[in-house]
CSV table of C-alpha atoms and ligand atoms in Angstrom, one decimal:
chain,number,residue,atom,x,y,z
A,15,MET,CA,37.0,5.1,8.0
A,16,ASP,CA,39.5,3.0,8.7
A,17,PHE,CA,38.6,-0.6,8.8
A,18,ALA,CA,40.9,-3.3,7.4
A,19,PHE,CA,38.6,-5.0,5.2
A,20,THR,CA,40.6,-7.5,3.0
A,21,SER,CA,41.2,-7.0,-0.6
A,22,GLU,CA,38.5,-9.0,-1.6
A,23,GLN,CA,36.0,-7.1,0.5
A,24,ARG,CA,37.5,-3.6,-1.1
A,25,ALA,CA,37.2,-5.4,-4.7
A,26,ILE,CA,33.3,-6.1,-4.1
A,27,GLN,CA,32.9,-2.4,-2.9
A,28,GLN,CA,34.6,-1.3,-6.1
A,29,LEU,CA,33.0,-3.2,-8.3
A,30,ALA,CA,29.5,-2.0,-7.0
A,31,ARG,CA,30.7,1.7,-6.7
A,32,ASP,CA,31.7,1.3,-10.5
A,33,PHE,CA,28.7,-0.3,-11.6
A,34,ALA,CA,26.5,2.1,-10.0
A,35,GLN,CA,28.2,5.2,-10.9
A,36,LYS,CA,28.5,4.1,-14.8
A,37,GLU,CA,25.2,1.9,-15.5
A,38,VAL,CA,22.3,3.2,-12.8
A,39,ALA,CA,23.3,6.8,-11.9
A,40,PRO,CA,22.6,8.4,-15.4
A,41,PHE,CA,19.1,6.6,-15.4
A,42,VAL,CA,17.9,6.7,-11.9
A,43,ALA,CA,16.2,9.6,-11.9
A,44,GLU,CA,14.1,8.7,-15.1
A,45,TRP,CA,13.0,5.5,-13.7
A,46,ASP,CA,11.5,7.3,-10.7
A,47,ARG,CA,9.7,9.8,-12.8
A,48,LEU,CA,8.2,7.3,-14.7
A,49,GLY,CA,8.1,4.6,-12.2
A,50,THR,CA,9.8,1.8,-14.0
A,51,TYR,CA,12.7,0.0,-13.6
A,52,PRO,CA,14.5,-2.3,-16.4
A,53,ALA,CA,14.9,-5.9,-16.2
A,54,GLU,CA,18.3,-5.2,-17.8
A,55,ILE,CA,19.8,-3.9,-14.5
A,56,PRO,CA,19.0,-7.5,-12.4
A,57,ARG,CA,20.8,-9.1,-15.3
A,58,ARG,CA,24.2,-7.1,-15.3
A,59,LEU,CA,23.8,-7.6,-11.4
A,60,GLY,CA,23.6,-11.2,-12.0
A,61,GLN,CA,26.3,-11.5,-14.8
A,62,LEU,CA,28.6,-9.2,-12.4
A,63,GLY,CA,27.9,-11.5,-9.6
A,64,LEU,CA,26.2,-9.0,-7.3
A,65,MET,CA,22.8,-10.8,-6.9
A,66,GLY,CA,24.6,-13.9,-5.3
A,67,GLY,CA,25.1,-12.1,-2.1
A,68,VAL,CA,26.0,-14.7,0.8
A,69,LEU,CA,24.5,-17.6,-1.1
A,70,GLN,CA,26.9,-20.5,-1.5
A,71,GLU,CA,28.3,-20.8,-4.7
A,72,GLU,CA,26.9,-24.3,-5.2
A,73,TYR,CA,24.0,-22.5,-6.4
A,74,GLY,CA,25.0,-19.6,-8.4
A,75,GLY,CA,25.9,-17.2,-5.3
A,76,ALA,CA,28.5,-15.3,-4.4
A,77,GLY,CA,29.3,-16.8,-1.4
A,78,MET,CA,30.4,-13.1,0.2
A,79,ASP,CA,30.7,-12.6,4.0
A,80,HIS,CA,28.7,-10.4,5.5
A,81,ILE,CA,30.9,-7.7,5.4
A,82,SER,CA,31.1,-7.8,1.9
A,83,LEU,CA,27.2,-8.2,1.4
A,84,THR,CA,27.0,-4.6,3.4
A,85,LEU,CA,29.8,-2.7,1.4
A,86,MET,CA,27.9,-3.8,-1.8
A,87,LEU,CA,24.6,-2.6,-0.7
A,88,GLU,CA,25.7,0.7,1.1
A,89,GLU,CA,27.1,1.5,-2.8
A,90,LEU,CA,24.5,0.5,-4.7
A,91,ALA,CA,21.8,2.5,-2.5
A,92,ARG,CA,23.8,5.5,-2.4
A,93,VAL,CA,22.9,5.7,-6.1
A,94,CYS,CA,19.4,3.9,-6.3
A,95,PHE,CA,17.6,2.4,-3.6
A,96,MET,CA,15.8,-0.1,-5.8
A,97,THR,CA,19.3,-1.6,-7.0
A,98,ALA,CA,20.4,-2.3,-3.6
A,99,VAL,CA,17.0,-3.8,-2.9
A,100,MET,CA,17.2,-5.8,-5.9
A,101,ALA,CA,20.8,-7.0,-4.8
A,102,GLY,CA,19.7,-8.0,-1.4
A,103,TRP,CA,16.8,-10.0,-1.8
A,104,PRO,CA,18.6,-13.2,-2.9
A,105,SER,CA,20.4,-13.0,0.6
A,106,CYS,CA,17.3,-12.2,2.5
A,107,SER,CA,13.5,-12.5,2.2
A,108,LEU,CA,13.5,-14.2,-1.0
A,109,GLY,CA,16.3,-16.7,-0.9
A,110,ARG,CA,17.0,-17.3,2.5
A,111,GLY,CA,13.7,-19.2,3.4
A,112,ILE,CA,14.1,-21.4,0.5
A,113,MET,CA,17.9,-22.0,1.2
A,114,THR,CA,17.4,-22.9,4.6
A,115,TYR,CA,14.5,-24.9,4.3
A,116,GLY,CA,13.4,-25.7,0.6
A,117,THR,CA,14.3,-28.9,-1.4
A,118,GLU,CA,17.2,-29.3,-3.7
A,119,GLU,CA,15.0,-29.0,-7.0
A,120,GLN,CA,13.3,-25.7,-5.6
A,121,LYS,CA,16.7,-24.1,-5.2
A,122,ARG,CA,17.8,-25.3,-8.6
A,123,LYS,CA,14.4,-24.0,-9.9
A,124,TYR,CA,14.0,-20.8,-8.4
A,125,ILE,CA,17.5,-19.6,-6.8
A,126,VAL,CA,19.8,-20.2,-9.4
A,127,PRO,CA,18.3,-18.4,-12.1
A,128,LEU,CA,17.6,-15.7,-9.3
A,129,VAL,CA,20.9,-15.1,-8.6
A,130,ARG,CA,21.5,-14.7,-12.5
A,131,GLY,CA,18.9,-12.1,-12.3
A,132,GLU,CA,17.4,-13.8,-15.0
A,133,LYS,CA,13.9,-15.3,-13.4
A,134,LEU,CA,13.4,-12.6,-10.3
A,135,GLY,CA,11.1,-13.4,-7.7
A,136,GLY,CA,8.8,-11.3,-4.9
A,137,THR,CA,8.2,-11.9,-1.3
A,138,GLY,CA,4.3,-12.0,-0.6
A,139,VAL,CA,3.7,-11.4,3.3
A,140,THR,CA,1.9,-8.3,4.2
A,141,GLU,CA,-2.0,-8.4,3.8
A,142,PRO,CA,-4.4,-5.3,3.4
A,143,HIS,CA,-5.7,-5.5,7.1
A,144,SER,CA,-2.7,-6.4,8.4
A,145,GLY,CA,1.2,-5.6,8.2
A,146,THR,CA,3.0,-5.6,11.5
A,147,ASP,CA,0.7,-8.4,13.1
A,148,ILE,CA,0.6,-10.2,10.0
A,149,VAL,CA,1.7,-13.7,11.6
A,150,ARG,CA,-1.3,-13.9,14.0
A,151,GLN,CA,-3.8,-12.1,11.7
A,152,MET,CA,-3.4,-14.0,8.2
A,153,GLN,CA,-6.3,-14.3,6.3
A,154,THR,CA,-4.7,-16.0,3.2
A,155,THR,CA,-6.1,-19.6,3.5
A,156,ALA,CA,-4.6,-23.0,2.1
A,157,VAL,CA,-6.8,-25.7,1.5
A,158,LYS,CA,-5.6,-29.6,1.5
A,159,ASP,CA,-6.7,-30.5,-2.4
A,160,GLY,CA,-5.5,-34.1,-3.1
A,161,ASP,CA,-1.6,-33.5,-3.8
A,162,ALA,CA,-1.8,-30.1,-3.7
A,163,TYR,CA,-3.0,-26.9,-2.0
A,164,LEU,CA,-5.7,-24.1,-3.1
A,165,ILE,CA,-4.6,-21.1,-1.7
A,166,SER,CA,-6.7,-17.9,-1.6
A,167,GLY,CA,-6.2,-14.3,-0.2
A,168,THR,CA,-4.8,-11.1,-1.1
A,169,LYS,CA,-1.4,-9.9,-0.5
A,170,THR,CA,-0.6,-6.3,-0.8
A,171,TRP,CA,2.4,-3.6,-0.8
A,172,ILE,CA,4.3,-6.4,-2.8
A,173,SER,CA,7.2,-5.3,-4.2
A,174,ASN,CA,8.5,-6.3,-8.0
A,175,LEU,CA,5.2,-7.1,-9.1
A,176,HIS,CA,6.8,-5.6,-12.6
A,177,LEU,CA,9.5,-8.0,-13.1
A,178,ALA,CA,8.8,-10.7,-10.7
A,179,GLN,CA,7.8,-14.4,-12.3
A,180,TRP,CA,7.3,-16.1,-9.0
A,181,PHE,CA,6.7,-15.4,-5.4
A,182,ILE,CA,7.3,-16.8,-2.0
A,183,THR,CA,4.3,-16.3,0.2
A,184,PHE,CA,2.6,-17.7,3.0
A,185,ALA,CA,-1.2,-18.9,3.8
A,186,THR,CA,-2.5,-20.5,7.0
A,187,LEU,CA,-3.9,-24.0,6.9
A,188,ASP,CA,-5.2,-24.0,10.2
A,189,LYS,CA,-6.1,-20.8,11.8
A,190,SER,CA,-6.6,-21.9,15.2
A,191,LEU,CA,-2.8,-22.4,15.5
A,192,GLY,CA,-1.9,-18.7,15.1
A,193,HIS,CA,1.5,-18.3,13.6
A,194,ARG,CA,2.3,-22.4,14.0
A,195,GLY,CA,-0.4,-22.8,11.3
A,196,ILE,CA,1.3,-20.8,8.6
A,197,CYS,CA,2.7,-22.7,5.5
A,198,ALA,CA,4.9,-21.3,3.0
A,199,PHE,CA,4.6,-21.9,-0.8
A,200,VAL,CA,6.2,-20.7,-4.0
A,201,VAL,CA,3.3,-19.4,-6.6
A,202,GLU,CA,4.3,-18.4,-10.1
A,203,LYS,CA,2.5,-15.3,-11.5
A,204,ASN,CA,1.3,-17.1,-14.7
A,205,TRP,CA,-0.1,-19.9,-13.1
A,206,PRO,CA,-4.3,-19.8,-13.3
A,207,GLY,CA,-5.4,-17.3,-10.5
A,208,VAL,CA,-2.4,-15.7,-9.8
A,209,SER,CA,-2.8,-11.6,-10.5
A,210,THR,CA,-1.4,-8.7,-9.8
A,211,HIS,CA,-2.4,-5.0,-9.8
A,212,PRO,CA,0.4,-2.7,-9.6
A,213,PHE,CA,-0.5,0.6,-7.7
A,214,LYS,CA,0.0,4.0,-9.7
A,215,ASN,CA,1.2,7.6,-8.5
A,216,LEU,CA,3.2,6.5,-5.3
A,217,VAL,CA,5.0,9.0,-3.1
A,218,GLY,CA,8.4,7.1,-3.1
A,219,ALA,CA,9.8,3.9,-3.8
A,220,ARG,CA,8.2,4.5,-7.0
A,221,THR,CA,10.3,1.8,-9.2
A,222,HIS,CA,9.9,-0.7,-6.8
A,223,GLY,CA,6.8,-2.0,-8.5
A,224,CYS,CA,4.7,-2.4,-5.3
A,225,GLY,CA,1.2,-3.5,-5.4
A,226,GLU,CA,-1.4,-6.4,-5.0
A,227,LEU,CA,-0.9,-9.7,-5.4
A,228,VAL,CA,-4.5,-11.8,-5.6
A,229,LEU,CA,-4.4,-15.4,-5.3
A,230,ASP,CA,-7.8,-16.9,-6.0
A,231,ARG,CA,-7.9,-20.8,-5.6
A,232,VAL,CA,-4.5,-21.2,-6.8
A,233,ARG,CA,-3.7,-25.1,-7.2
A,234,VAL,CA,-0.2,-25.1,-6.0
A,235,PRO,CA,1.7,-28.5,-6.2
A,236,GLN,CA,2.9,-30.2,-3.4
A,237,GLU,CA,6.6,-29.6,-4.7
A,238,ASN,CA,6.0,-25.9,-4.2
A,239,LEU,CA,5.7,-26.1,-0.4
A,240,VAL,CA,8.7,-24.7,1.5
A,241,GLY,CA,9.5,-26.6,4.4
A,242,ARG,CA,7.2,-28.8,5.9
A,243,GLU,CA,3.5,-28.0,6.8
A,244,TYR,CA,3.3,-25.4,9.5
A,245,GLU,CA,6.8,-24.2,8.7
A,246,GLY,CA,5.9,-21.1,7.3
A,247,TYR,CA,6.7,-19.0,10.3
A,248,LYS,CA,10.3,-20.5,10.3
A,249,VAL,CA,10.6,-19.8,6.7
A,250,LEU,CA,9.5,-16.4,7.1
A,251,MET,CA,11.7,-15.9,9.7
A,252,ALA,CA,15.0,-16.9,8.4
A,253,GLY,CA,15.6,-13.9,6.0
A,254,THR,CA,14.3,-11.3,8.8
A,255,GLU,CA,17.9,-10.4,10.5
A,256,ILE,CA,19.6,-10.5,7.3
A,257,GLY,CA,17.1,-8.3,6.0
A,258,ARG,CA,17.3,-5.7,8.5
A,259,LEU,CA,21.0,-6.0,7.9
A,260,ALA,CA,20.6,-4.9,4.5
A,261,CYS,CA,18.1,-2.6,5.2
A,262,ALA,CA,20.8,-0.5,7.3
A,263,ALA,CA,23.3,-1.1,5.0
A,264,ARG,CA,20.9,0.5,2.6
A,265,ALA,CA,20.4,3.4,4.7
A,266,VAL,CA,24.0,4.2,5.3
A,267,GLY,CA,24.4,4.6,1.5
A,268,GLN,CA,21.9,6.8,1.1
A,269,ILE,CA,22.9,9.0,4.6
A,270,GLN,CA,26.2,9.0,2.3
A,271,ALA,CA,24.3,10.4,-0.5
A,272,CYS,CA,22.3,13.1,1.2
A,273,LEU,CA,25.9,13.9,2.8
A,274,ASP,CA,27.3,14.0,-0.7
A,275,GLU,CA,24.9,16.3,-2.5
A,276,SER,CA,24.6,18.6,0.6
A,277,ILE,CA,28.4,19.4,0.9
A,278,LYS,CA,28.2,20.3,-2.9
A,279,TYR,CA,25.4,22.5,-2.8
A,280,ALA,CA,26.3,24.3,0.6
A,281,GLN,CA,29.4,24.6,-1.1
A,282,SER,CA,28.3,26.5,-4.2
A,283,ARG,CA,25.0,28.2,-3.3
A,284,ILE,CA,25.9,31.9,-2.3
A,285,VAL,CA,23.6,33.5,-0.3
A,286,PHE,CA,24.2,37.0,1.4
A,287,GLY,CA,27.3,37.3,-0.5
A,288,GLN,CA,29.2,33.6,0.7
A,289,PRO,CA,28.2,30.0,0.0
A,290,ILE,CA,25.7,28.7,2.6
A,291,GLY,CA,28.1,26.3,3.8
A,292,LYS,CA,30.0,29.2,5.8
A,293,TYR,CA,26.5,29.4,8.0
A,294,GLN,CA,26.8,27.6,11.2
A,295,LEU,CA,23.1,26.5,11.2
A,296,ILE,CA,23.7,24.7,8.0
A,297,GLN,CA,26.8,23.6,9.4
A,298,ALA,CA,25.2,22.1,12.2
A,299,LYS,CA,22.8,20.2,9.4
A,300,ILE,CA,26.1,18.6,8.3
A,301,THR,CA,27.6,18.1,11.2
A,302,ASP,CA,24.2,15.7,12.1
A,303,MET,CA,24.6,14.0,9.0
A,304,VAL,CA,28.3,13.2,9.3
A,305,VAL,CA,27.9,11.9,12.8
A,306,GLY,CA,25.1,10.0,12.0
A,307,LEU,CA,26.3,8.2,9.3
A,308,GLU,CA,29.2,7.6,11.1
A,309,ALA,CA,27.7,5.9,13.9
A,310,ALA,CA,25.3,4.0,11.8
A,311,ARG,CA,27.6,2.6,9.6
A,312,LEU,CA,29.7,1.4,12.9
A,313,LEU,CA,26.4,-0.2,14.3
A,314,THR,CA,25.8,-1.7,10.6
A,315,TYR,CA,29.6,-3.2,10.5
A,316,LYS,CA,29.3,-4.4,14.0
A,317,LEU,CA,25.9,-6.3,12.9
A,318,ALA,CA,27.6,-7.7,9.8
A,319,TRP,CA,31.0,-8.6,11.6
A,320,LEU,CA,28.7,-10.7,14.4
A,321,LYS,CA,27.2,-12.5,11.5
A,322,ASP,CA,30.6,-13.3,9.8
A,323,GLN,CA,31.8,-14.6,13.4
A,324,GLY,CA,29.3,-17.4,13.1
A,325,VAL,CA,26.5,-15.7,15.9
A,326,GLU,CA,23.3,-17.1,14.9
A,327,ARG,CA,20.8,-15.0,16.8
A,328,VAL,CA,21.5,-11.0,16.3
A,329,GLN,CA,17.7,-10.1,17.0
A,330,ARG,CA,18.8,-7.0,19.3
A,331,GLU,CA,22.1,-6.0,16.9
A,332,ALA,CA,19.9,-6.4,13.9
A,333,SER,CA,17.0,-3.9,15.4
A,334,ILE,CA,19.4,-1.6,16.6
A,335,ALA,CA,21.1,-1.2,13.2
A,336,LYS,CA,18.2,-0.9,11.3
A,337,MET,CA,16.2,1.5,13.5
A,338,TYR,CA,19.2,4.0,14.3
A,339,ALA,CA,20.3,3.9,10.0
A,340,THR,CA,17.0,4.5,9.0
A,341,ASP,CA,15.9,7.3,11.5
A,342,VAL,CA,19.3,9.2,10.9
A,343,LEU,CA,18.6,8.6,7.1
A,344,MET,CA,15.2,10.4,7.5
A,345,GLN,CA,16.8,13.3,9.5
A,346,ALA,CA,19.5,13.5,6.8
A,347,ALA,CA,16.9,13.9,3.5
A,348,LEU,CA,15.1,16.3,5.7
A,349,ASN,CA,18.3,18.3,6.2
A,350,ALA,CA,19.2,17.7,2.9
A,351,CYS,CA,16.0,19.3,1.7
A,352,GLN,CA,16.5,22.1,3.8
A,353,ILE,CA,19.8,23.0,2.7
A,354,TYR,CA,18.8,22.9,-1.2
A,355,GLY,CA,15.5,25.5,0.1
A,356,ALA,CA,13.1,25.6,-3.2
A,357,TYR,CA,15.1,23.4,-5.4
A,358,SER,CA,14.5,20.3,-3.3
A,359,CYS,CA,11.3,20.5,-4.6
A,360,SER,CA,12.5,20.2,-8.0
A,361,ASP,CA,13.5,16.8,-9.6
A,362,GLU,CA,16.4,18.1,-11.2
A,363,TYR,CA,18.3,17.7,-8.0
A,364,PRO,CA,18.1,14.1,-6.4
A,365,VAL,CA,17.4,15.0,-2.7
A,366,GLY,CA,13.5,15.4,-3.2
A,367,ARG,CA,13.8,11.6,-4.3
A,368,PHE,CA,16.2,11.1,-1.4
A,369,PHE,CA,13.6,12.2,0.9
A,370,ARG,CA,10.3,10.3,-0.6
A,371,ASP,CA,12.4,7.0,-0.7
A,372,ALA,CA,13.9,7.5,2.8
A,373,LYS,CA,10.4,7.5,4.5
A,374,PHE,CA,9.9,3.6,3.7
A,375,GLN,CA,13.1,2.4,4.9
A,376,GLN,CA,11.6,3.4,8.3
A,377,ILE,CA,8.6,1.2,7.7
A,378,LEU,CA,10.2,-1.7,5.6
A,379,ASP,CA,11.7,-4.7,7.7
A,380,GLY,CA,9.6,-4.2,10.8
A,381,THR,CA,8.4,-0.3,11.6
A,382,ASN,CA,10.6,1.5,13.5
A,383,GLU,CA,8.0,1.3,16.4
A,384,ILE,CA,8.4,-2.5,16.4
A,385,HIS,CA,12.3,-2.6,16.6
A,386,ARG,CA,12.1,-0.2,19.6
A,387,VAL,CA,9.6,-2.6,21.3
A,388,ILE,CA,12.2,-5.2,20.5
A,389,ILE,CA,15.1,-3.3,22.2
A,390,ALA,CA,13.6,-2.4,25.2
A,391,GLU,CA,12.1,-5.8,25.4
A,392,HIS,CA,16.1,-7.2,25.5
A,393,ALA,CA,16.9,-4.5,27.9
A,394,LEU,CA,14.2,-5.0,30.1
A,395,GLY,CA,15.0,-9.0,30.1
A,396,TYR,CA,11.6,-9.7,28.5
A,397,ARG,CA,13.2,-11.4,25.5
A,398,PRO,CA,16.2,-13.9,25.7
A,399,GLY,CA,19.6,-12.9,25.2
A,400,ARG,CA,22.2,-14.7,23.0
A,401,GLU,CA,23.8,-16.6,25.5
B,1730,FAD,C1,7.9,0.5,-0.4
B,1730,FAD,C2,7.2,-0.8,0.0
B,1730,FAD,C3,7.5,-2.0,-0.2
B,1730,FAD,C4,7.1,-3.1,0.6
B,1730,FAD,N1,7.2,-4.4,0.1
B,1730,FAD,C5,6.8,-5.4,0.7
B,1730,FAD,C6,7.1,-6.7,0.2
B,1730,FAD,O1,7.9,-6.9,-0.8
B,1730,FAD,N2,6.3,-8.1,0.5
B,1730,FAD,C7,5.6,-7.6,1.6
B,1730,FAD,O2,5.1,-8.5,2.3
B,1730,FAD,N3,5.4,-6.5,2.2
B,1730,FAD,C8,5.8,-5.4,1.6
B,1730,FAD,N4,5.9,-4.0,2.3
B,1730,FAD,C9,5.2,-3.8,3.2
B,1730,FAD,C10,5.6,-3.6,4.8
B,1730,FAD,O3,6.2,-4.8,5.6
B,1730,FAD,C11,4.6,-3.0,5.8
B,1730,FAD,O4,4.3,-1.7,5.4
B,1730,FAD,C12,5.1,-3.3,7.4
B,1730,FAD,O5,5.3,-4.7,7.4
B,1730,FAD,C13,4.2,-2.3,8.3
B,1730,FAD,O6,3.0,-3.0,7.9
B,1730,FAD,P1,1.7,-1.5,7.8
B,1730,FAD,O7,2.1,-0.8,6.5
B,1730,FAD,O8,0.3,-2.6,7.5
B,1730,FAD,O9,1.6,-1.2,9.0
B,1730,FAD,P2,0.5,-1.4,10.2
B,1730,FAD,O10,1.2,-2.6,10.7
B,1730,FAD,O11,-0.7,-1.1,9.9
B,1730,FAD,O12,0.9,-0.5,11.5
B,1730,FAD,C14,0.8,1.3,11.5
B,1730,FAD,C15,1.7,1.6,12.2
B,1730,FAD,O13,1.2,1.2,13.7
B,1730,FAD,C16,2.7,1.1,14.4
B,1730,FAD,N5,2.4,-0.1,15.2
B,1730,FAD,C17,1.8,-1.2,14.8
B,1730,FAD,N6,1.9,-2.3,15.9
B,1730,FAD,C18,2.4,-1.7,16.7
B,1730,FAD,C19,3.0,-1.8,18.3
B,1730,FAD,N7,2.9,-3.0,19.0
B,1730,FAD,N8,3.5,-0.9,19.0
B,1730,FAD,C20,3.8,0.3,18.5
B,1730,FAD,N9,3.3,0.8,17.1
B,1730,FAD,C21,2.8,-0.4,16.6
B,1730,FAD,C22,3.3,0.4,13.0
B,1730,FAD,O14,4.9,0.8,13.5
B,1730,FAD,C23,3.0,1.5,12.3
B,1730,FAD,O15,3.7,2.7,12.5
B,1730,FAD,C24,6.3,-3.0,1.5
B,1730,FAD,C25,6.2,-1.7,2.1
B,1730,FAD,C26,6.6,-0.5,1.2
B,1730,FAD,C27,6.1,1.0,2.1
């Protein structure tokens, strides 16, 4: 692709590519098999400045532009889905709310060690009965208790339970106010009343450390309220659009991986006396990946570019890029498995893992049904545009 990236953007891309190839690629299949993810990887990401993303240098961030962030995540995801998720978190749901609404002390205490890859965090939003409509249906409650809050509730499908030492999480202080009653808090894993229960035998995203975060009358001091009381919804939303950019960037990297592996296999697998790449029905699958990748990449770069132009609200473009890139990814992963035939079922090849991980990109960062609704509502004039 002939974008005129700056030398700095290319350097970040190359750094991420080299790191992923040398320090992640040899181990990623084994981590997936065992459902583990070593703490050493985020530490290395931190040392290389790859956890700092778009966050300000003052707090240890890398001060990247959004194009650089995109190129970096693409390269990491091409090799390992979780490594790209990890590197993106500080710029997205984990860091953005605190950076926008948090106190100086919260930034120093949680963000600085996070971007060093030393004290990792997680984001606790989803609850057992409610994911998509969580802000309307939140059951986790906060009750004022002198100069603190008592928080009780269960969050589920929370990533990084294995490595996180703290969580930004959300609870309602007044249910009658709906989403306006929500507050954001940082809770630490080792506080009384906090327990984590990782899921076992997951179909995909096995390295993510997903599971339940249970909060049982956890006493959270006032200084761990993020933003003001009743500002939780704003804190949550602060990381939403950049989270969708990160998701689209990861998907682009994962599509590239599906294409790379498919080309390799199609060129070498001999059936009926010639490589399967010579058959037009296989070529059609490769073509769909090539064109889908190109389109997904363009939509993602456009979104990143808009952010770099200082455009604040990119809801429509974020939904378009996230939905399109992850849908193309799902189809590319299916096609890659079809090209590999029976071998896609073996963990000797990575395409089975690509397929298992791809599915969850359509669910994370807003399900693709919800993105379809958002895009249509913009088209129909039911949501305000940028101007
Ligand atoms: C690997 C993984 C990691 C995750 N990590 C985290 C994390 O770190 N922190 C966290 O808080 N959560 C996390 N999640 C949870 C994720 O955010 C939720 O799965 C997501 O918000 C969807 O919620 P749900 O699964 O409860 O689906 P539901 O909300 O129950 O939806 C079920 C289905 O109904 C559809 N649907 C819902 N409403 C509508 C509508 N109005 N119109 C049309 N269709 C609709 C949805 O699109 C979906 O297909 C993770 C999930 C996965 C799989």
